Amino acid sequence: MKNPFRKIIWSSFTLLAVVVVLFVSMLIYYMPEKHVVIGCVVFISMMALLFISFVLALRKEMLNTLSSLSGLIQNLINGQMTQMFPVQEDTLLSKLQHQVIQLSELLSSQKQRYREESQEVKTLISDISHQLKTPLANLGMYNSLLMDEGLPAETRSEFTRHMGSQIEKLSWLMENLIKLSRLESGIIELHAAEKHNLENTVLSAIKQAFPAAEQKNIEILLEMDQEITLQHDPKWTGEAIYNIIDNALKYTLGSCSVRITIRRYDLFARIDIADGGIGIPVAEMNDIFKRFYRGAGCNGTEGVGIGLYLARKIVTEQGGYIKVRSELSKGSVFSIFLPLR
């Protein structure tokens, strides 16, 4: 690597060496012995002059270099990536310039990431506050009504049941919000290093959804052509599958069945969850996986819009993805793709 001051240093020493050689030669061949002292004085004067010139030139070069470095740093502070030294030259200054620009880009990237994370936390807190507001307000209202000593026993019993329902909803909501916040903050990490049987993971999700299916008289059918073992987190993958099955049960009409199909491909294992529900409008297809999003057809259906968001986050964290196809009044098919390798 070239030193930026090497050129001026070597030039000065080369010039000095030439002068010394010439002067010594003159002393030996041309000057009488009595003029040697004068020659030495002249030589010392020339040496001093050369040294002073060298120091001044070096100082000027250093000031110019420092000024350029200062300009480079100031440009970076102002958000400008102006290069002060030629990048095509393999010099110490060009390398330093490249490293400073890289450091500036890294700090800018980290600053942007921290800004986005901060905004995400603010949005999450706002969404959680909004979701908790309704059940808490209902609990406060029923509590005020129950304080009336003259309230009939039948009405008191009805209000008590309503309060119990709101407490259950609040408990369920808090449980899911805790899962959501832990996943988003990285407190919980998915352990997908070990291989597990995918059928067992799906069956655990079906078992969790069975009470709701039995209550609505909906049959859950499972079909698979071969055993599939792949790397995934069985607990959280089961949670994602359950959320989609639970979503299918909520919107399935009448006594239709929910059909789950597992297939193996070259690179992915595919889990299809098909329902006979109300379907999803095309305009809402890109929004259903957003946090706390609920479509126009969800009125009267229990839920807050967390399940699908959590499902996609869990699947994508493991290198997979989810696709949806739907037709109004005929149902939807959610396809989960998990990588085999």
C-alpha positions as YAML, in Angstrom:
chain: A
units: angstrom
residues:
- id: 1
  name: MET
  ca: [0.00, 0.00, 0.00]
- id: 2
  name: LYS
  ca: [1.37, 3.37, -1.01]
- id: 3
  name: ASN
  ca: [2.02, 6.04, 1.57]
- id: 4
  name: PRO
  ca: [0.53, 9.42, 0.49]
- id: 5
  name: PHE
  ca: [3.64, 11.30, 1.60]
- id: 6
  name: ARG
  ca: [6.16, 8.80, 0.22]
- id: 7
  name: LYS
  ca: [6.48, 10.63, -3.10]
- id: 8
  name: ILE
  ca: [7.46, 13.96, -1.58]
- id: 9
  name: ILE
  ca: [9.75, 12.29, 0.98]
- id: 10
  name: TRP
  ca: [11.66, 10.32, -1.62]
- id: 11
  name: SER
  ca: [11.81, 13.27, -3.97]
- id: 12
  name: SER
  ca: [13.32, 15.44, -1.27]
- id: 13
  name: PHE
  ca: [15.88, 12.84, -0.22]
- id: 14
  name: THR
  ca: [16.79, 12.14, -3.83]
- id: 15
  name: LEU
  ca: [17.37, 15.82, -4.47]
- id: 16
  name: LEU
  ca: [19.37, 16.10, -1.26]
- id: 17
  name: ALA
  ca: [21.55, 13.13, -2.18]
- id: 18
  name: VAL
  ca: [22.26, 14.57, -5.65]
- id: 19
  name: VAL
  ca: [23.23, 17.92, -4.14]
- id: 20
  name: VAL
  ca: [25.50, 16.23, -1.57]
- id: 21
  name: VAL
  ca: [27.27, 14.20, -4.24]
- id: 22
  name: LEU
  ca: [27.74, 17.25, -6.48]
- id: 23
  name: PHE
  ca: [28.97, 19.40, -3.66]
- id: 24
  name: VAL
  ca: [31.49, 16.81, -2.42]
- id: 25
  name: SER
  ca: [32.74, 16.39, -5.97]
- id: 26
  name: MET
  ca: [33.24, 20.15, -6.30]
- id: 27
  name: LEU
  ca: [35.14, 20.28, -3.02]
- id: 28
  name: ILE
  ca: [37.48, 17.49, -4.07]
- id: 29
  name: TYR
  ca: [38.23, 18.48, -7.64]
- id: 30
  name: TYR
  ca: [37.67, 22.20, -8.02]
- id: 31
  name: MET
  ca: [38.10, 24.04, -4.76]
- id: 32
  name: PRO
  ca: [41.44, 24.95, -3.19]
- id: 33
  name: GLU
  ca: [42.03, 23.80, 0.34]
- id: 34
  name: LYS
  ca: [41.51, 27.27, 1.77]
- id: 35
  name: HIS
  ca: [37.96, 27.40, 0.38]
- id: 36
  name: VAL
  ca: [36.86, 24.20, 2.05]
- id: 37
  name: VAL
  ca: [35.50, 26.07, 5.09]
- id: 38
  name: ILE
  ca: [33.52, 28.38, 2.84]
- id: 39
  name: GLY
  ca: [32.26, 25.37, 0.97]
- id: 40
  name: CYS
  ca: [31.16, 23.72, 4.18]
- id: 41
  name: VAL
  ca: [29.26, 26.84, 5.20]
- id: 42
  name: VAL
  ca: [27.57, 26.94, 1.81]
- id: 43
  name: PHE
  ca: [26.82, 23.23, 2.10]
- id: 44
  name: ILE
  ca: [25.28, 23.62, 5.56]
- id: 45
  name: SER
  ca: [23.22, 26.58, 4.33]
- id: 46
  name: MET
  ca: [21.95, 24.59, 1.37]
- id: 47
  name: MET
  ca: [21.15, 21.67, 3.65]
- id: 48
  name: ALA
  ca: [19.20, 23.95, 5.99]
- id: 49
  name: LEU
  ca: [17.37, 25.49, 3.06]
- id: 50
  name: LEU
  ca: [16.49, 22.08, 1.66]
- id: 51
  name: PHE
  ca: [15.33, 20.87, 5.09]
- id: 52
  name: ILE
  ca: [13.14, 23.93, 5.60]
- id: 53
  name: SER
  ca: [11.69, 23.51, 2.10]
- id: 54
  name: PHE
  ca: [11.04, 19.86, 2.79]
- id: 55
  name: VAL
  ca: [9.27, 20.61, 6.11]
- id: 56
  name: LEU
  ca: [7.15, 23.35, 4.53]
- id: 57
  name: ALA
  ca: [6.20, 21.15, 1.59]
- id: 58
  name: LEU
  ca: [5.35, 18.25, 3.90]
- id: 59
  name: ARG
  ca: [3.29, 20.54, 6.13]
- id: 60
  name: LYS
  ca: [1.39, 21.86, 3.12]
- id: 61
  name: GLU
  ca: [0.71, 18.33, 1.88]
- id: 62
  name: MET
  ca: [-0.48, 17.22, 5.31]
- id: 63
  name: LEU
  ca: [-2.78, 20.24, 5.62]
- id: 64
  name: ASN
  ca: [-4.27, 19.53, 2.19]
- id: 65
  name: THR
  ca: [-4.81, 15.88, 3.10]
- id: 66
  name: LEU
  ca: [-6.39, 16.71, 6.46]
- id: 67
  name: SER
  ca: [-8.58, 19.31, 4.77]
- id: 68
  name: SER
  ca: [-9.75, 16.69, 2.27]
- id: 69
  name: LEU
  ca: [-10.46, 14.23, 5.09]
- id: 70
  name: SER
  ca: [-12.37, 16.90, 6.97]
- id: 71
  name: GLY
  ca: [-14.38, 17.66, 3.85]
- id: 72
  name: LEU
  ca: [-15.12, 13.96, 3.38]
- id: 73
  name: ILE
  ca: [-16.38, 13.59, 6.96]
- id: 74
  name: GLN
  ca: [-18.45, 16.77, 6.72]
- id: 75
  name: ASN
  ca: [-20.05, 15.54, 3.50]
- id: 76
  name: LEU
  ca: [-20.94, 12.26, 5.20]
- id: 77
  name: ILE
  ca: [-22.46, 14.18, 8.13]
- id: 78
  name: ASN
  ca: [-24.53, 16.15, 5.61]
- id: 79
  name: GLY
  ca: [-25.68, 12.93, 3.99]
- id: 80
  name: GLN
  ca: [-23.53, 13.30, 0.86]
- id: 81
  name: MET
  ca: [-21.35, 10.43, -0.38]
- id: 82
  name: THR
  ca: [-18.86, 12.69, -2.18]
- id: 83
  name: GLN
  ca: [-15.46, 11.04, -2.68]
- id: 84
  name: MET
  ca: [-12.50, 13.34, -2.09]
- id: 85
  name: PHE
  ca: [-9.75, 10.91, -3.17]
- id: 86
  name: PRO
  ca: [-9.55, 8.99, -6.45]
- id: 87
  name: VAL
  ca: [-10.89, 5.46, -5.94]
- id: 88
  name: GLN
  ca: [-8.93, 4.01, -8.85]
- id: 89
  name: GLU
  ca: [-5.62, 4.59, -7.04]
- id: 90
  name: ASP
  ca: [-4.43, 2.00, -4.53]
- id: 91
  name: THR
  ca: [-3.44, 4.48, -1.84]
- id: 92
  name: LEU
  ca: [-3.84, 4.58, 1.90]
- id: 93
  name: LEU
  ca: [-6.15, 7.59, 1.62]
- id: 94
  name: SER
  ca: [-8.44, 5.94, -0.93]
- id: 95
  name: LYS
  ca: [-8.68, 2.86, 1.30]
- id: 96
  name: LEU
  ca: [-9.40, 5.05, 4.34]
- id: 97
  name: GLN
  ca: [-12.05, 6.91, 2.36]
- id: 98
  name: HIS
  ca: [-13.71, 3.63, 1.35]
- id: 99
  name: GLN
  ca: [-13.75, 2.39, 4.95]
- id: 100
  name: VAL
  ca: [-15.19, 5.67, 6.27]
- id: 101
  name: ILE
  ca: [-17.96, 5.57, 3.65]
- id: 102
  name: GLN
  ca: [-18.70, 1.93, 4.53]
- id: 103
  name: LEU
  ca: [-18.89, 2.82, 8.22]
- id: 104
  name: SER
  ca: [-21.22, 5.72, 7.45]
- id: 105
  name: GLU
  ca: [-23.51, 3.47, 5.40]
- id: 106
  name: LEU
  ca: [-23.53, 0.86, 8.17]
- id: 107
  name: LEU
  ca: [-24.42, 3.44, 10.83]
- id: 108
  name: SER
  ca: [-27.13, 4.88, 8.57]
- id: 109
  name: SER
  ca: [-28.58, 1.42, 8.00]
- id: 110
  name: GLN
  ca: [-28.60, 0.65, 11.73]
- id: 111
  name: LYS
  ca: [-30.20, 4.01, 12.47]
- id: 112
  name: GLN
  ca: [-32.96, 3.30, 9.94]
- id: 113
  name: ARG
  ca: [-33.50, -0.19, 11.39]
- id: 114
  name: TYR
  ca: [-33.75, 1.18, 14.95]
- id: 115
  name: ARG
  ca: [-36.19, 3.83, 13.72]
- id: 116
  name: GLU
  ca: [-38.37, 1.17, 12.08]
- id: 117
  name: GLU
  ca: [-38.24, -1.05, 15.17]
- id: 118
  name: SER
  ca: [-39.19, 1.88, 17.37]
- id: 119
  name: GLN
  ca: [-42.12, 2.69, 15.11]
- id: 120
  name: GLU
  ca: [-43.15, -0.98, 15.12]
- id: 121
  name: VAL
  ca: [-43.17, -1.03, 18.92]
- id: 122
  name: LYS
  ca: [-45.26, 2.15, 19.03]
- id: 123
  name: THR
  ca: [-47.73, 0.69, 16.55]
- id: 124
  name: LEU
  ca: [-47.93, -2.58, 18.49]
- id: 125
  name: ILE
  ca: [-48.60, -0.76, 21.77]
- id: 126
  name: SER
  ca: [-51.30, 1.33, 20.07]
- id: 127
  name: ASP
  ca: [-52.93, -1.77, 18.56]
- id: 128
  name: ILE
  ca: [-52.85, -3.65, 21.86]
- id: 129
  name: SER
  ca: [-54.41, -0.68, 23.67]
- id: 130
  name: HIS
  ca: [-57.16, -0.52, 21.07]
- id: 131
  name: GLN
  ca: [-57.89, -4.26, 21.33]
- id: 132
  name: LEU
  ca: [-58.05, -4.21, 25.13]
- id: 133
  name: LYS
  ca: [-60.30, -1.17, 25.28]
- id: 134
  name: THR
  ca: [-63.57, -2.92, 24.33]
- id: 135
  name: PRO
  ca: [-63.53, -5.89, 26.76]
- id: 136
  name: LEU
  ca: [-62.33, -3.67, 29.60]
- id: 137
  name: ALA
  ca: [-65.10, -1.15, 28.89]
- id: 138
  name: ASN
  ca: [-67.68, -3.95, 28.83]
- id: 139
  name: LEU
  ca: [-66.42, -5.33, 32.14]
- id: 140
  name: GLY
  ca: [-66.67, -1.88, 33.68]
- id: 141
  name: MET
  ca: [-70.23, -1.45, 32.39]
- id: 142
  name: TYR
  ca: [-71.46, -4.83, 33.66]
- id: 143
  name: ASN
  ca: [-69.75, -4.25, 37.01]
- id: 144
  name: SER
  ca: [-71.60, -0.93, 37.38]
- id: 145
  name: LEU
  ca: [-74.91, -2.59, 36.53]
- id: 146
  name: LEU
  ca: [-74.31, -5.39, 39.03]
- id: 147
  name: MET
  ca: [-73.76, -2.82, 41.77]
- id: 148
  name: ASP
  ca: [-77.50, -2.06, 41.64]
- id: 149
  name: GLU
  ca: [-78.96, -3.86, 44.67]
- id: 150
  name: GLY
  ca: [-82.44, -3.79, 43.18]
- id: 151
  name: LEU
  ca: [-81.41, -5.71, 40.06]
- id: 152
  name: PRO
  ca: [-83.61, -8.79, 39.44]
- id: 153
  name: ALA
  ca: [-81.89, -12.15, 40.00]
- id: 154
  name: GLU
  ca: [-82.44, -13.27, 36.41]
- id: 155
  name: THR
  ca: [-80.90, -10.09, 35.01]
- id: 156
  name: ARG
  ca: [-78.02, -10.30, 37.51]
- id: 157
  name: SER
  ca: [-77.32, -13.86, 36.39]
- id: 158
  name: GLU
  ca: [-77.36, -12.80, 32.73]
- id: 159
  name: PHE
  ca: [-74.94, -9.91, 33.37]
- id: 160
  name: THR
  ca: [-72.68, -12.27, 35.32]
- id: 161
  name: ARG
  ca: [-72.55, -14.64, 32.34]
- id: 162
  name: HIS
  ca: [-71.70, -11.70, 30.08]
- id: 163
  name: MET
  ca: [-68.90, -10.69, 32.43]
- id: 164
  name: GLY
  ca: [-67.54, -14.24, 32.39]
- id: 165
  name: SER
  ca: [-67.59, -14.19, 28.59]
- id: 166
  name: GLN
  ca: [-65.70, -10.88, 28.51]
- id: 167
  name: ILE
  ca: [-63.11, -12.20, 31.00]
- id: 168
  name: GLU
  ca: [-62.55, -15.28, 28.82]
- id: 169
  name: LYS
  ca: [-62.18, -13.05, 25.77]
- id: 170
  name: LEU
  ca: [-59.75, -10.79, 27.62]
- id: 171
  name: SER
  ca: [-57.72, -13.80, 28.80]
- id: 172
  name: TRP
  ca: [-57.58, -15.24, 25.28]
- id: 173
  name: LEU
  ca: [-56.63, -11.87, 23.85]
- id: 174
  name: MET
  ca: [-53.83, -11.35, 26.39]
- id: 175
  name: GLU
  ca: [-52.45, -14.84, 25.74]
- id: 176
  name: ASN
  ca: [-52.26, -14.21, 21.99]
- id: 177
  name: LEU
  ca: [-50.85, -10.72, 22.41]
- id: 178
  name: ILE
  ca: [-48.09, -12.14, 24.61]
- id: 179
  name: LYS
  ca: [-47.25, -14.71, 21.92]
- id: 180
  name: LEU
  ca: [-47.25, -11.97, 19.31]
- id: 181
  name: SER
  ca: [-45.03, -9.58, 21.28]
- id: 182
  name: ARG
  ca: [-42.55, -12.32, 22.21]
- id: 183
  name: LEU
  ca: [-42.21, -13.49, 18.63]
- id: 184
  name: GLU
  ca: [-41.80, -9.97, 17.28]
- id: 185
  name: SER
  ca: [-39.29, -8.94, 19.93]
- id: 186
  name: GLY
  ca: [-37.22, -12.10, 19.47]
- id: 187
  name: ILE
  ca: [-37.71, -13.26, 23.06]
- id: 188
  name: ILE
  ca: [-39.01, -16.57, 21.68]
- id: 189
  name: GLU
  ca: [-36.89, -18.27, 19.03]
- id: 190
  name: LEU
  ca: [-38.17, -21.02, 16.77]
- id: 191
  name: HIS
  ca: [-36.18, -24.23, 17.11]
- id: 192
  name: ALA
  ca: [-36.26, -25.73, 13.64]
- id: 193
  name: ALA
  ca: [-32.90, -27.51, 13.64]
- id: 194
  name: GLU
  ca: [-34.26, -31.00, 14.35]
- id: 195
  name: LYS
  ca: [-36.43, -33.15, 12.09]
- id: 196
  name: HIS
  ca: [-39.97, -34.02, 13.17]
- id: 197
  name: ASN
  ca: [-42.88, -35.92, 11.63]
- id: 198
  name: LEU
  ca: [-45.13, -33.37, 9.93]
- id: 199
  name: GLU
  ca: [-48.24, -35.54, 10.36]
- id: 200
  name: ASN
  ca: [-47.83, -35.49, 14.15]
- id: 201
  name: THR
  ca: [-47.56, -31.69, 14.08]
- id: 202
  name: VAL
  ca: [-50.76, -31.40, 12.01]
- id: 203
  name: LEU
  ca: [-52.58, -33.89, 14.26]
- id: 204
  name: SER
  ca: [-51.68, -31.86, 17.34]
- id: 205
  name: ALA
  ca: [-53.24, -28.78, 15.68]
- id: 206
  name: ILE
  ca: [-56.37, -30.78, 14.75]
- id: 207
  name: LYS
  ca: [-56.66, -32.05, 18.33]
- id: 208
  name: GLN
  ca: [-56.52, -28.47, 19.60]
- id: 209
  name: ALA
  ca: [-59.24, -27.39, 17.13]
- id: 210
  name: PHE
  ca: [-61.47, -30.44, 17.65]
- id: 211
  name: PRO
  ca: [-63.73, -29.02, 20.44]
- id: 212
  name: ALA
  ca: [-64.68, -26.01, 18.30]
- id: 213
  name: ALA
  ca: [-65.31, -28.28, 15.28]
- id: 214
  name: GLU
  ca: [-67.48, -30.62, 17.34]
- id: 215
  name: GLN
  ca: [-69.49, -27.72, 18.69]
- id: 216
  name: LYS
  ca: [-70.28, -26.52, 15.15]
- id: 217
  name: ASN
  ca: [-70.78, -30.08, 13.88]
- id: 218
  name: ILE
  ca: [-67.94, -29.67, 11.37]
- id: 219
  name: GLU
  ca: [-65.84, -32.66, 10.37]
- id: 220
  name: ILE
  ca: [-62.07, -32.25, 9.98]
- id: 221
  name: LEU
  ca: [-60.64, -34.62, 7.35]
- id: 222
  name: LEU
  ca: [-56.91, -35.36, 6.99]
- id: 223
  name: GLU
  ca: [-55.36, -36.83, 3.85]
- id: 224
  name: MET
  ca: [-51.71, -37.57, 3.10]
- id: 225
  name: ASP
  ca: [-49.97, -39.93, 0.67]
- id: 226
  name: GLN
  ca: [-46.69, -40.56, 2.50]
- id: 227
  name: GLU
  ca: [-44.83, -39.88, 5.72]
- id: 228
  name: ILE
  ca: [-42.95, -36.59, 5.69]
- id: 229
  name: THR
  ca: [-40.14, -35.72, 8.09]
- id: 230
  name: LEU
  ca: [-38.58, -32.28, 7.93]
- id: 231
  name: GLN
  ca: [-36.84, -29.68, 10.06]
- id: 232
  name: HIS
  ca: [-39.39, -27.49, 11.84]
- id: 233
  name: ASP
  ca: [-40.48, -26.35, 15.27]
- id: 234
  name: PRO
  ca: [-43.42, -28.68, 16.02]
- id: 235
  name: LYS
  ca: [-44.90, -26.51, 18.77]
- id: 236
  name: TRP
  ca: [-44.99, -23.23, 16.86]
- id: 237
  name: THR
  ca: [-45.72, -24.81, 13.48]
- id: 238
  name: GLY
  ca: [-48.66, -26.57, 15.13]
- id: 239
  name: GLU
  ca: [-49.74, -23.18, 16.46]
- id: 240
  name: ALA
  ca: [-49.67, -21.72, 12.93]
- id: 241
  name: ILE
  ca: [-51.65, -24.66, 11.49]
- id: 242
  name: TYR
  ca: [-54.17, -24.45, 14.34]
- id: 243
  name: ASN
  ca: [-54.72, -20.73, 13.73]
- id: 244
  name: ILE
  ca: [-55.59, -21.41, 10.09]
- id: 245
  name: ILE
  ca: [-57.86, -24.36, 10.99]
- id: 246
  name: ASP
  ca: [-59.55, -22.23, 13.66]
- id: 247
  name: ASN
  ca: [-60.06, -19.49, 11.08]
- id: 248
  name: ALA
  ca: [-61.61, -22.05, 8.70]
- id: 249
  name: LEU
  ca: [-63.98, -23.32, 11.40]
- id: 250
  name: LYS
  ca: [-65.16, -19.80, 12.22]
- id: 251
  name: TYR
  ca: [-66.18, -19.03, 8.64]
- id: 252
  name: THR
  ca: [-67.33, -22.47, 7.44]
- id: 253
  name: LEU
  ca: [-71.07, -22.43, 6.72]
- id: 254
  name: GLY
  ca: [-73.49, -25.10, 7.91]
- id: 255
  name: SER
  ca: [-72.11, -28.58, 8.46]
- id: 256
  name: CYS
  ca: [-69.46, -28.49, 5.73]
- id: 257
  name: SER
  ca: [-66.15, -30.18, 6.40]
- id: 258
  name: VAL
  ca: [-62.64, -28.76, 6.68]
- id: 259
  name: ARG
  ca: [-60.26, -30.81, 4.54]
- id: 260
  name: ILE
  ca: [-56.52, -30.93, 5.29]
- id: 261
  name: THR
  ca: [-54.18, -32.38, 2.67]
- id: 262
  name: ILE
  ca: [-50.43, -32.98, 3.08]
- id: 263
  name: ARG
  ca: [-48.27, -33.42, -0.01]
- id: 264
  name: ARG
  ca: [-44.54, -33.79, -0.61]
- id: 265
  name: TYR
  ca: [-42.73, -31.98, -3.44]
- id: 266
  name: ASP
  ca: [-39.06, -31.80, -4.41]
- id: 267
  name: LEU
  ca: [-38.24, -28.77, -2.27]
- id: 268
  name: PHE
  ca: [-41.30, -28.19, -0.09]
- id: 269
  name: ALA
  ca: [-43.95, -29.99, 1.94]
- id: 270
  name: ARG
  ca: [-47.39, -28.53, 1.28]
- id: 271
  name: ILE
  ca: [-50.31, -28.42, 3.72]
- id: 272
  name: ASP
  ca: [-53.65, -27.40, 2.20]
- id: 273
  name: ILE
  ca: [-56.45, -26.37, 4.57]
- id: 274
  name: ALA
  ca: [-59.70, -26.07, 2.60]
- id: 275
  name: ASP
  ca: [-62.97, -24.81, 4.08]
- id: 276
  name: GLY
  ca: [-66.49, -24.23, 2.86]
- id: 277
  name: GLY
  ca: [-66.73, -20.73, 4.28]
- id: 278
  name: ILE
  ca: [-67.85, -17.36, 3.04]
- id: 279
  name: GLY
  ca: [-64.72, -16.78, 0.97]
- id: 280
  name: ILE
  ca: [-62.44, -13.77, 0.80]
- id: 281
  name: PRO
  ca: [-63.01, -10.80, -1.56]
- id: 282
  name: VAL
  ca: [-60.18, -10.13, -4.02]
- id: 283
  name: ALA
  ca: [-59.76, -6.60, -2.62]
- id: 284
  name: GLU
  ca: [-58.96, -8.03, 0.85]
- id: 285
  name: MET
  ca: [-56.64, -10.82, -0.26]
- id: 286
  name: ASN
  ca: [-53.46, -8.78, 0.43]
- id: 287
  name: ASP
  ca: [-54.70, -7.57, 3.81]
- id: 288
  name: ILE
  ca: [-55.84, -10.72, 5.61]
- id: 289
  name: PHE
  ca: [-52.35, -11.41, 7.02]
- id: 290
  name: LYS
  ca: [-51.97, -7.93, 8.49]
- id: 291
  name: ARG
  ca: [-51.94, -7.62, 12.24]
- id: 292
  name: PHE
  ca: [-55.43, -7.00, 13.72]
- id: 293
  name: TYR
  ca: [-57.02, -6.84, 10.27]
- id: 294
  name: ARG
  ca: [-60.60, -8.05, 9.96]
- id: 295
  name: GLY
  ca: [-62.51, -8.11, 6.69]
- id: 296
  name: ALA
  ca: [-65.91, -6.65, 5.97]
- id: 297
  name: GLY
  ca: [-67.55, -10.09, 6.21]
- id: 298
  name: CYS
  ca: [-66.30, -10.73, 9.75]
- id: 299
  name: ASN
  ca: [-69.10, -8.91, 11.55]
- id: 300
  name: GLY
  ca: [-70.52, -11.10, 14.30]
- id: 301
  name: THR
  ca: [-67.63, -13.59, 14.07]
- id: 302
  name: GLU
  ca: [-65.42, -13.88, 17.12]
- id: 303
  name: GLY
  ca: [-61.80, -12.84, 16.65]
- id: 304
  name: VAL
  ca: [-59.43, -9.86, 16.60]
- id: 305
  name: GLY
  ca: [-57.28, -10.54, 13.54]
- id: 306
  name: ILE
  ca: [-54.19, -12.06, 15.15]
- id: 307
  name: GLY
  ca: [-54.35, -15.71, 14.05]
- id: 308
  name: LEU
  ca: [-53.41, -15.39, 10.39]
- id: 309
  name: TYR
  ca: [-50.75, -12.80, 11.16]
- id: 310
  name: LEU
  ca: [-49.13, -15.14, 13.69]
- id: 311
  name: ALA
  ca: [-49.42, -18.09, 11.31]
- id: 312
  name: ARG
  ca: [-47.58, -16.33, 8.50]
- id: 313
  name: LYS
  ca: [-44.89, -15.01, 10.84]
- id: 314
  name: ILE
  ca: [-44.22, -18.48, 12.26]
- id: 315
  name: VAL
  ca: [-44.04, -20.06, 8.80]
- id: 316
  name: THR
  ca: [-41.84, -17.37, 7.24]
- id: 317
  name: GLU
  ca: [-39.45, -17.51, 10.23]
- id: 318
  name: GLN
  ca: [-38.80, -21.13, 9.20]
- id: 319
  name: GLY
  ca: [-38.16, -20.34, 5.53]
- id: 320
  name: GLY
  ca: [-41.68, -21.17, 4.35]
- id: 321
  name: TYR
  ca: [-44.59, -19.19, 2.98]
- id: 322
  name: ILE
  ca: [-48.41, -19.24, 2.78]
- id: 323
  name: LYS
  ca: [-50.58, -18.87, -0.33]
- id: 324
  name: VAL
  ca: [-54.35, -18.36, -0.46]
- id: 325
  name: ARG
  ca: [-56.97, -18.93, -3.12]
- id: 326
  name: SER
  ca: [-60.60, -18.16, -2.46]
- id: 327
  name: GLU
  ca: [-64.00, -17.79, -4.05]
- id: 328
  name: LEU
  ca: [-66.90, -15.91, -2.48]
- id: 329
  name: SER
  ca: [-69.59, -18.15, -0.97]
- id: 330
  name: LYS
  ca: [-67.58, -21.27, -1.90]
- id: 331
  name: GLY
  ca: [-64.71, -21.21, 0.56]
- id: 332
  name: SER
  ca: [-60.96, -20.72, 0.75]
- id: 333
  name: VAL
  ca: [-57.82, -22.84, 0.59]
- id: 334
  name: PHE
  ca: [-54.79, -21.84, 2.66]
- id: 335
  name: SER
  ca: [-51.60, -23.56, 1.48]
- id: 336
  name: ILE
  ca: [-48.61, -23.73, 3.83]
- id: 337
  name: PHE
  ca: [-45.24, -24.48, 2.20]
- id: 338
  name: LEU
  ca: [-42.39, -25.65, 4.46]
- id: 339
  name: PRO
  ca: [-38.90, -26.32, 3.05]
- id: 340
  name: LEU
  ca: [-37.71, -29.93, 3.10]
- id: 341
  name: ARG
  ca: [-34.05, -28.89, 3.33]
...
